[in-house]
Short mmCIF file of C-alpha atoms in Angstrom, two decimals:
data_model
loop_
_atom_site.label_atom_id
_atom_site.label_comp_id
_atom_site.label_asym_id
_atom_site.label_seq_id
_atom_site.Cartn_x
_atom_site.Cartn_y
_atom_site.Cartn_z
CA MET R 4 -12.24 25.42 0.00
CA ALA R 5 -11.88 27.50 3.18
CA HIS R 6 -9.86 25.62 5.77
CA ASP R 7 -10.62 25.70 9.48
CA TRP R 8 -7.05 25.94 10.71
CA LEU R 9 -8.16 25.75 14.33
CA LEU R 10 -9.42 22.21 13.74
CA TYR R 11 -6.10 21.12 12.27
CA ILE R 12 -4.10 22.69 15.08
CA ALA R 13 -6.44 21.12 17.62
CA ALA R 14 -6.08 17.67 16.05
CA PHE R 15 -2.30 17.91 16.14
CA SER R 16 -2.14 19.34 19.67
CA ILE R 17 -4.58 16.88 21.24
CA ALA R 18 -2.84 13.88 19.66
CA PHE R 19 0.58 15.18 20.74
CA GLY R 20 -0.47 15.90 24.33
CA VAL R 21 -2.40 12.67 24.91
CA CYS R 22 0.39 10.53 23.44
CA LEU R 23 3.05 12.31 25.47
CA VAL R 24 1.11 11.78 28.71
CA THR R 25 0.00 8.18 28.09
CA THR R 26 3.33 6.71 26.88
CA PRO R 27 4.49 5.79 30.44
CA TYR R 28 1.17 3.95 30.97
CA ALA R 29 1.66 2.06 27.70
CA LYS R 30 5.05 0.99 29.06
CA LYS R 31 3.40 -0.42 32.20
CA ILE R 32 0.75 -2.25 30.14
CA ALA R 33 3.45 -3.82 27.95
CA LYS R 34 5.30 -5.14 30.99
CA LYS R 35 2.11 -6.57 32.52
CA LEU R 36 1.19 -8.35 29.28
CA GLY R 37 4.71 -9.64 28.77
CA ALA R 38 5.15 -7.72 25.51
CA ILE R 39 8.93 -7.44 25.73
CA ASP R 40 11.45 -7.37 22.91
CA TYR R 41 14.46 -9.41 24.03
CA PRO R 42 17.86 -9.01 22.32
CA LYS R 43 18.28 -11.18 19.20
CA SER R 44 20.84 -11.64 16.45
CA ARG R 45 19.29 -9.29 13.88
CA GLY R 46 18.03 -6.81 16.44
CA LEU R 47 19.82 -3.67 17.62
CA ASN R 48 18.67 -3.49 21.24
CA LYS R 49 21.08 -4.90 23.85
CA GLU R 50 18.58 -4.96 26.70
CA PRO R 51 14.96 -6.16 27.00
CA MET R 52 12.65 -3.39 25.77
CA PRO R 53 8.89 -3.07 26.41
CA LEU R 54 6.73 -3.02 23.30
CA MET R 55 3.17 -1.70 22.78
CA GLY R 56 4.21 1.93 22.98
CA GLY R 57 1.93 2.24 20.00
CA LEU R 58 -1.01 2.18 22.42
CA ALA R 59 -0.14 5.75 23.44
CA MET R 60 -0.02 6.80 19.78
CA VAL R 61 -3.39 5.18 19.14
CA ALA R 62 -4.86 6.88 22.22
CA GLY R 63 -3.61 10.27 21.08
CA PHE R 64 -4.80 9.76 17.52
CA TYR R 65 -8.32 8.62 18.38
CA ALA R 66 -8.72 11.23 21.11
CA ALA R 67 -7.99 13.93 18.53
CA LEU R 68 -10.18 12.29 15.88
CA PHE R 69 -13.26 11.87 18.08
CA ILE R 70 -13.00 15.40 19.50
CA VAL R 71 -12.49 17.09 16.13
CA SER R 72 -14.67 14.96 13.82
CA PRO R 73 -18.05 16.48 14.89
CA PHE R 74 -16.86 19.80 13.49
CA LEU R 75 -15.90 18.42 10.06
CA SER R 76 -18.08 19.31 7.11
CA ASN R 77 -19.17 16.73 4.51
CA LEU R 78 -17.98 13.85 6.69
CA SER R 79 -19.05 10.46 5.32
CA LYS R 80 -20.26 8.47 8.35
CA ARG R 81 -19.86 5.21 6.47
CA GLN R 82 -16.23 5.90 5.60
CA PHE R 83 -15.52 7.25 9.08
CA ILE R 84 -16.95 4.15 10.79
CA GLY R 85 -15.09 1.86 8.38
CA PHE R 86 -11.83 3.67 9.08
CA VAL R 87 -12.29 3.52 12.87
CA ILE R 88 -13.20 -0.19 12.88
CA GLY R 89 -10.28 -1.03 10.61
CA GLY R 90 -7.92 0.88 12.88
CA ILE R 91 -9.15 -0.89 16.00
CA LEU R 92 -8.72 -4.31 14.38
CA ILE R 93 -5.19 -3.54 13.20
CA VAL R 94 -4.28 -2.38 16.72
CA ILE R 95 -5.69 -5.54 18.32
CA THR R 96 -3.73 -7.66 15.85
CA GLY R 97 -0.57 -5.70 16.65
CA MET R 98 -1.08 -6.18 20.39
CA PHE R 99 -1.41 -9.95 20.00
CA ASP R 100 1.70 -9.99 17.81
CA ASP R 101 3.71 -8.01 20.35
CA ALA R 102 2.65 -10.35 23.16
CA TYR R 103 2.55 -13.73 21.38
CA GLU R 104 4.43 -13.31 18.06
CA LEU R 105 1.77 -14.21 15.51
CA SER R 106 2.74 -16.02 12.32
CA PRO R 107 3.09 -13.98 9.09
CA LYS R 108 0.02 -15.73 7.64
CA VAL R 109 -2.17 -14.71 10.58
CA LYS R 110 -0.94 -11.11 10.43
CA PHE R 111 -1.47 -10.93 6.69
CA SER R 112 -4.99 -12.38 7.02
CA ALA R 113 -5.86 -9.74 9.62
CA GLN R 114 -4.47 -6.98 7.40
CA LEU R 115 -6.49 -8.30 4.48
CA VAL R 116 -9.70 -8.21 6.54
CA VAL R 117 -8.94 -4.64 7.64
CA ALA R 118 -8.27 -3.50 4.06
CA VAL R 119 -11.50 -5.11 2.85
CA ILE R 120 -13.46 -3.31 5.58
CA VAL R 121 -11.97 0.01 4.43
CA VAL R 122 -12.88 -0.70 0.81
CA LEU R 123 -16.44 -1.75 1.72
CA SER R 124 -16.85 1.54 3.59
CA GLY R 125 -16.35 3.36 0.28
CA ILE R 126 -12.68 4.37 0.53
CA ARG R 127 -10.91 3.51 -2.73
CA LEU R 128 -8.07 4.58 -4.95
CA ASP R 129 -9.46 6.91 -7.57
CA PHE R 130 -7.21 8.86 -9.91
CA VAL R 131 -7.30 9.93 -13.52
CA MET R 132 -4.63 8.48 -15.78
CA TYR R 133 -5.89 8.30 -19.34
CA PRO R 134 -6.13 5.89 -20.96
CA LEU R 135 -4.66 3.45 -18.42
CA TRP R 136 -7.04 4.17 -15.54
CA GLU R 137 -10.08 3.57 -17.73
CA TYR R 138 -8.96 -0.05 -18.01
CA LEU R 139 -7.92 -0.37 -14.36
CA LYS R 140 -10.93 1.36 -12.80
CA GLY R 141 -12.74 -1.92 -12.26
CA PHE R 142 -9.78 -3.17 -10.25
CA SER R 143 -9.86 -0.18 -7.91
CA PRO R 144 -10.98 -2.21 -4.84
CA ILE R 145 -8.16 -4.74 -5.35
CA LEU R 146 -5.58 -2.00 -5.94
CA THR R 147 -6.76 -0.22 -2.78
CA ILE R 148 -6.38 -3.40 -0.72
CA ILE R 149 -2.86 -3.95 -2.11
CA TRP R 150 -1.92 -0.32 -1.41
CA ILE R 151 -3.14 -0.34 2.21
CA ILE R 152 -1.51 -3.69 3.04
CA GLY R 153 1.67 -2.55 1.32
CA ILE R 154 1.96 0.68 3.33
CA ILE R 155 1.14 -1.15 6.59
CA ASN R 156 4.04 -3.53 6.04
CA ALA R 157 6.34 -0.84 4.67
CA VAL R 158 6.16 1.16 7.90
CA ASN R 159 6.42 -2.02 9.95
CA LEU R 160 9.64 -3.00 8.18
CA ILE R 161 11.46 0.28 8.86
CA ASP R 162 10.71 0.05 12.58
CA GLY R 163 14.16 -1.31 13.37
CA VAL R 164 16.05 1.58 14.98
CA ASP R 165 15.15 3.86 17.89
CA GLY R 166 12.95 6.69 16.65
CA LEU R 167 13.08 5.78 12.95
CA ALA R 168 9.49 4.73 12.24
CA ALA R 169 7.96 7.48 14.41
CA GLY R 170 10.17 10.18 12.89
CA VAL R 171 9.80 9.10 9.27
CA THR R 172 6.03 8.69 9.70
CA SER R 173 5.76 12.18 11.21
CA ILE R 174 7.61 13.59 8.18
CA ALA R 175 5.42 11.62 5.76
CA SER R 176 2.21 12.61 7.55
CA ILE R 177 3.16 16.31 7.59
CA CYS R 178 3.89 16.07 3.86
CA LEU R 179 0.54 14.38 3.20
CA MET R 180 -1.18 16.97 5.41
CA ILE R 181 0.22 19.80 3.29
CA LEU R 182 -0.76 18.02 0.08
CA CYS R 183 -4.28 17.52 1.42
CA ILE R 184 -4.50 21.18 2.49
CA ILE R 185 -3.60 22.18 -1.07
CA SER R 186 -6.17 19.76 -2.51
CA GLY R 187 -8.84 20.76 0.03
CA THR R 188 -9.52 17.32 1.56
CA GLU R 189 -10.55 18.21 5.12
CA LEU R 190 -10.84 14.72 6.66
CA ALA R 191 -7.45 13.66 5.30
CA VAL R 192 -5.87 16.82 6.75
CA VAL R 193 -7.25 15.99 10.20
CA LEU R 194 -6.10 12.36 9.97
CA THR R 195 -2.56 13.30 8.99
CA ALA R 196 -2.37 16.16 11.52
CA ALA R 197 -3.44 13.80 14.31
CA LEU R 198 -0.96 11.17 13.11
CA ALA R 199 1.90 13.68 13.07
CA GLY R 200 0.99 14.82 16.58
CA SER R 201 0.93 11.24 17.88
CA CYS R 202 4.31 10.41 16.33
CA LEU R 203 6.00 13.52 17.70
CA GLY R 204 4.42 12.95 21.12
CA PHE R 205 5.95 9.47 21.18
CA LEU R 206 9.45 10.43 19.95
CA PRO R 207 10.80 11.87 23.26
CA ARG R 208 10.69 8.37 24.78
CA ASN R 209 11.47 6.48 21.59
CA PHE R 210 14.45 8.36 20.16
CA SER R 211 17.86 6.82 20.92
CA PRO R 212 18.33 5.67 23.61
CA ALA R 213 14.70 4.50 23.61
CA GLU R 214 12.70 3.76 26.75
CA ILE R 215 9.98 1.90 24.86
CA TYR R 216 9.27 0.55 21.38
CA MET R 217 6.03 1.12 19.51
CA GLY R 218 5.91 -2.55 18.48
CA ASP R 219 3.59 -3.86 15.80
CA THR R 220 0.80 -2.21 17.79
CA GLY R 221 2.17 1.13 16.65
CA SER R 222 3.97 0.48 13.36
CA THR R 223 1.07 -1.29 11.65
CA PHE R 224 -1.34 1.37 12.86
CA LEU R 225 0.88 4.15 11.50
CA GLY R 226 1.05 2.39 8.13
CA TYR R 227 -2.70 1.89 8.16
CA VAL R 228 -3.43 5.58 8.74
CA LEU R 229 -0.90 6.67 6.09
CA GLY R 230 -2.35 4.24 3.56
CA VAL R 231 -5.97 5.19 4.12
CA SER R 232 -5.38 8.96 4.40
CA SER R 233 -3.44 8.95 1.11
CA CYS R 234 -6.41 7.18 -0.55
CA ILE R 235 -8.78 9.83 0.79
CA GLY R 236 -6.64 12.87 0.11
CA VAL R 237 -3.90 12.43 -2.50
CA PHE R 238 -5.32 9.90 -4.94
CA LYS R 239 -8.61 11.74 -5.28
CA SER R 240 -7.12 15.14 -5.96
CA TYR R 241 -3.94 15.13 -8.01
CA ALA R 242 -4.88 13.18 -11.14
CA ILE R 243 -1.85 11.73 -12.94
CA LEU R 244 0.56 13.10 -10.31
CA SER R 245 -1.10 11.21 -7.45
CA ILE R 246 1.12 8.12 -7.68
CA VAL R 247 4.29 10.21 -7.85
CA LEU R 248 3.26 12.40 -4.90
CA ALA R 249 2.16 9.48 -2.72
CA VAL R 250 5.39 7.58 -3.34
CA LEU R 251 7.56 10.66 -2.70
CA ALA R 252 5.69 11.46 0.52
CA MET R 253 6.37 7.94 1.84
CA ALA R 254 9.52 7.23 -0.20
CA LEU R 255 11.69 5.65 2.51
CA PRO R 256 9.31 2.90 3.70
CA ILE R 257 8.07 2.19 0.17
CA LEU R 258 11.52 1.92 -1.43
CA ASP R 259 13.02 0.02 1.50
CA THR R 260 10.21 -2.53 1.27
CA ALA R 261 10.54 -2.80 -2.50
CA PHE R 262 14.28 -3.45 -2.20
CA ALA R 263 13.66 -6.00 0.56
CA ILE R 264 11.25 -7.94 -1.64
CA ILE R 265 13.68 -7.90 -4.58
CA ARG R 266 16.62 -8.84 -2.34
CA ARG R 267 14.83 -11.82 -0.82
CA ALA R 268 13.50 -12.97 -4.18
CA VAL R 269 16.99 -12.88 -5.72
CA ASN R 270 18.40 -14.80 -2.75
CA HIS R 271 15.52 -17.32 -2.94
CA LYS R 272 14.35 -16.50 0.57
CA PRO R 273 10.77 -16.08 1.83
CA ILE R 274 9.52 -12.52 1.33
CA MET R 275 8.34 -12.33 4.95
CA MET R 276 11.68 -13.58 6.31
CA ALA R 277 13.48 -10.97 8.43
CA ASP R 278 17.06 -9.98 7.60
CA ARG R 279 19.64 -7.25 8.18
CA GLY R 280 19.52 -5.88 4.67
CA HIS R 281 17.33 -2.86 5.39
CA LEU R 282 18.76 0.59 4.80
CA HIS R 283 19.05 1.39 8.51
CA HIS R 284 20.94 -1.87 9.06
CA ARG R 285 23.31 -1.11 6.19
CA LEU R 286 24.05 2.38 7.52
CA ILE R 287 24.83 1.05 10.98
CA ASP R 288 26.92 -1.83 9.62
CA SER R 289 28.84 0.74 7.54
CA GLY R 290 29.99 2.53 10.68
CA TYR R 291 27.30 5.08 11.46
CA THR R 292 25.91 5.23 14.98
CA HIS R 293 22.22 4.59 15.59
CA ARG R 294 21.53 8.31 15.91
CA GLN R 295 23.53 9.18 12.80
CA ALA R 296 21.68 6.55 10.76
CA VAL R 297 18.30 7.80 11.94
CA ILE R 298 19.14 11.46 11.29
CA ILE R 299 20.40 10.60 7.79
CA LEU R 300 17.15 8.79 7.02
CA TYR R 301 15.17 11.71 8.47
CA GLY R 302 17.04 13.97 6.07
CA LEU R 303 16.36 11.78 3.04
CA SER R 304 12.67 11.53 3.96
CA THR R 305 12.44 15.30 4.40
CA VAL R 306 14.02 15.97 1.01
CA SER R 307 11.65 13.58 -0.80
CA ALA R 308 8.69 15.14 1.05
CA ILE R 309 9.77 18.63 0.01
CA VAL R 310 10.06 17.49 -3.61
CA ALA R 311 6.49 16.13 -3.43
CA ILE R 312 5.18 19.45 -2.10
CA LEU R 313 7.06 21.47 -4.70
CA ILE R 314 5.69 19.28 -7.48
CA ALA R 315 2.18 19.73 -6.08
CA ILE R 316 2.47 23.51 -6.13
CA GLN R 317 4.15 23.27 -9.55
CA ASP R 318 7.30 25.14 -8.58
CA TYR R 319 9.54 23.25 -10.99
CA ARG R 320 12.61 25.46 -10.56
CA ALA R 321 12.64 24.87 -6.82
CA THR R 322 12.05 21.18 -7.45
CA ILE R 323 15.16 20.99 -9.62
CA VAL R 324 17.23 22.75 -6.94
CA VAL R 325 16.03 20.32 -4.25
CA ALA R 326 16.67 17.36 -6.56
CA ILE R 327 20.25 18.54 -7.11
CA PHE R 328 20.68 18.96 -3.35
CA PHE R 329 19.35 15.41 -2.90
CA VAL R 330 21.99 14.03 -5.32
CA ILE R 331 24.75 15.99 -3.56
CA LEU R 332 23.59 14.66 -0.18
CA ILE R 333 23.66 11.06 -1.42
CA THR R 334 27.15 11.61 -2.87
CA MET R 335 28.40 13.05 0.43
CA LEU R 336 27.00 10.10 2.38
CA TYR R 337 28.61 7.64 -0.03
CA THR R 338 31.97 9.41 0.21
CA TYR R 339 31.81 9.55 3.99
CA ARG R 340 30.97 5.86 4.22
CA LYS R 341 33.87 5.01 1.88
CA ARG R 342 36.23 7.03 4.06
CA LEU R 343 35.03 5.20 7.18
CA ASN R 344 35.70 1.85 5.51
CA GLN R 345 39.19 2.97 4.51
CA ASP R 346 39.94 4.10 8.05
CA ASP R 347 38.78 0.73 9.38
CA ASP R 348 41.08 -1.10 6.92
CA LYS R 349 44.10 0.91 8.14
CA LYS R 350 43.52 -0.05 11.77
#
């Protein structure tokens, strides 16, 4: 498939520019609606912080999508409309949560409705894994719903430190964009390019020290776009490798969420109950500053994304080298943390 690189660059640039310009207005809207995150025991902010910065990201994303979409070939109107409606509903839910703190049941119900809309529009997980997939094919709609809801909450859960969710999502979306370019899925490339542009346009005001948080308005929307775009691009193109590539591209939010579920189950606590056991919390509690913790997690996300790309292009020697580097990096971080703890004990 011949790619129209101008479309991809345009999607990224429009999303980046619109988000960068509209973020201050999102801050004003948050203050008017009373969407403020006040300091709390498990939180990391020491001063009240306006939420709903995600509105700027949504504005940038949809501006890019609506401008670029008329030029896409083989665009399914049904899937496009389903995706847009689902995105709008998830944003509205996020806005209400930022302003009024919705209950987990209400948020989950809204996410379920959104995922069902996406599935009814024709977007579904579809990969070849003989003989397993032949037995699971009939459950594709259910698996798609679980996947989308899972990614929405995974991104939402890592949104706990200045710049973390926006940065990790930009890395994941760039990785997915490259995978979709290789596979030739044009719509998924545009979606991920626009998402990356929105995230990077938001980061200047969200990186530590942040001026504004994206709130659930932003984090759930980011997860929604990642979940749906991976269904459109990765799962339909990489056969048996699709699960591996999708997980590697979004490794940090997926693994952090998985560990959170296991941790809460072992401790007999509700799965939706918030705690300070997330990876970013652990890094900060171990002695790293907010910026150090975020940069470390950026690095880990980048490495896993590179591994996914190398696997996709079947450069196994390079993959092994990166994997070794990944192990060395983890070892260095562990050693450094141990040294910090020893220094604290001597004081």
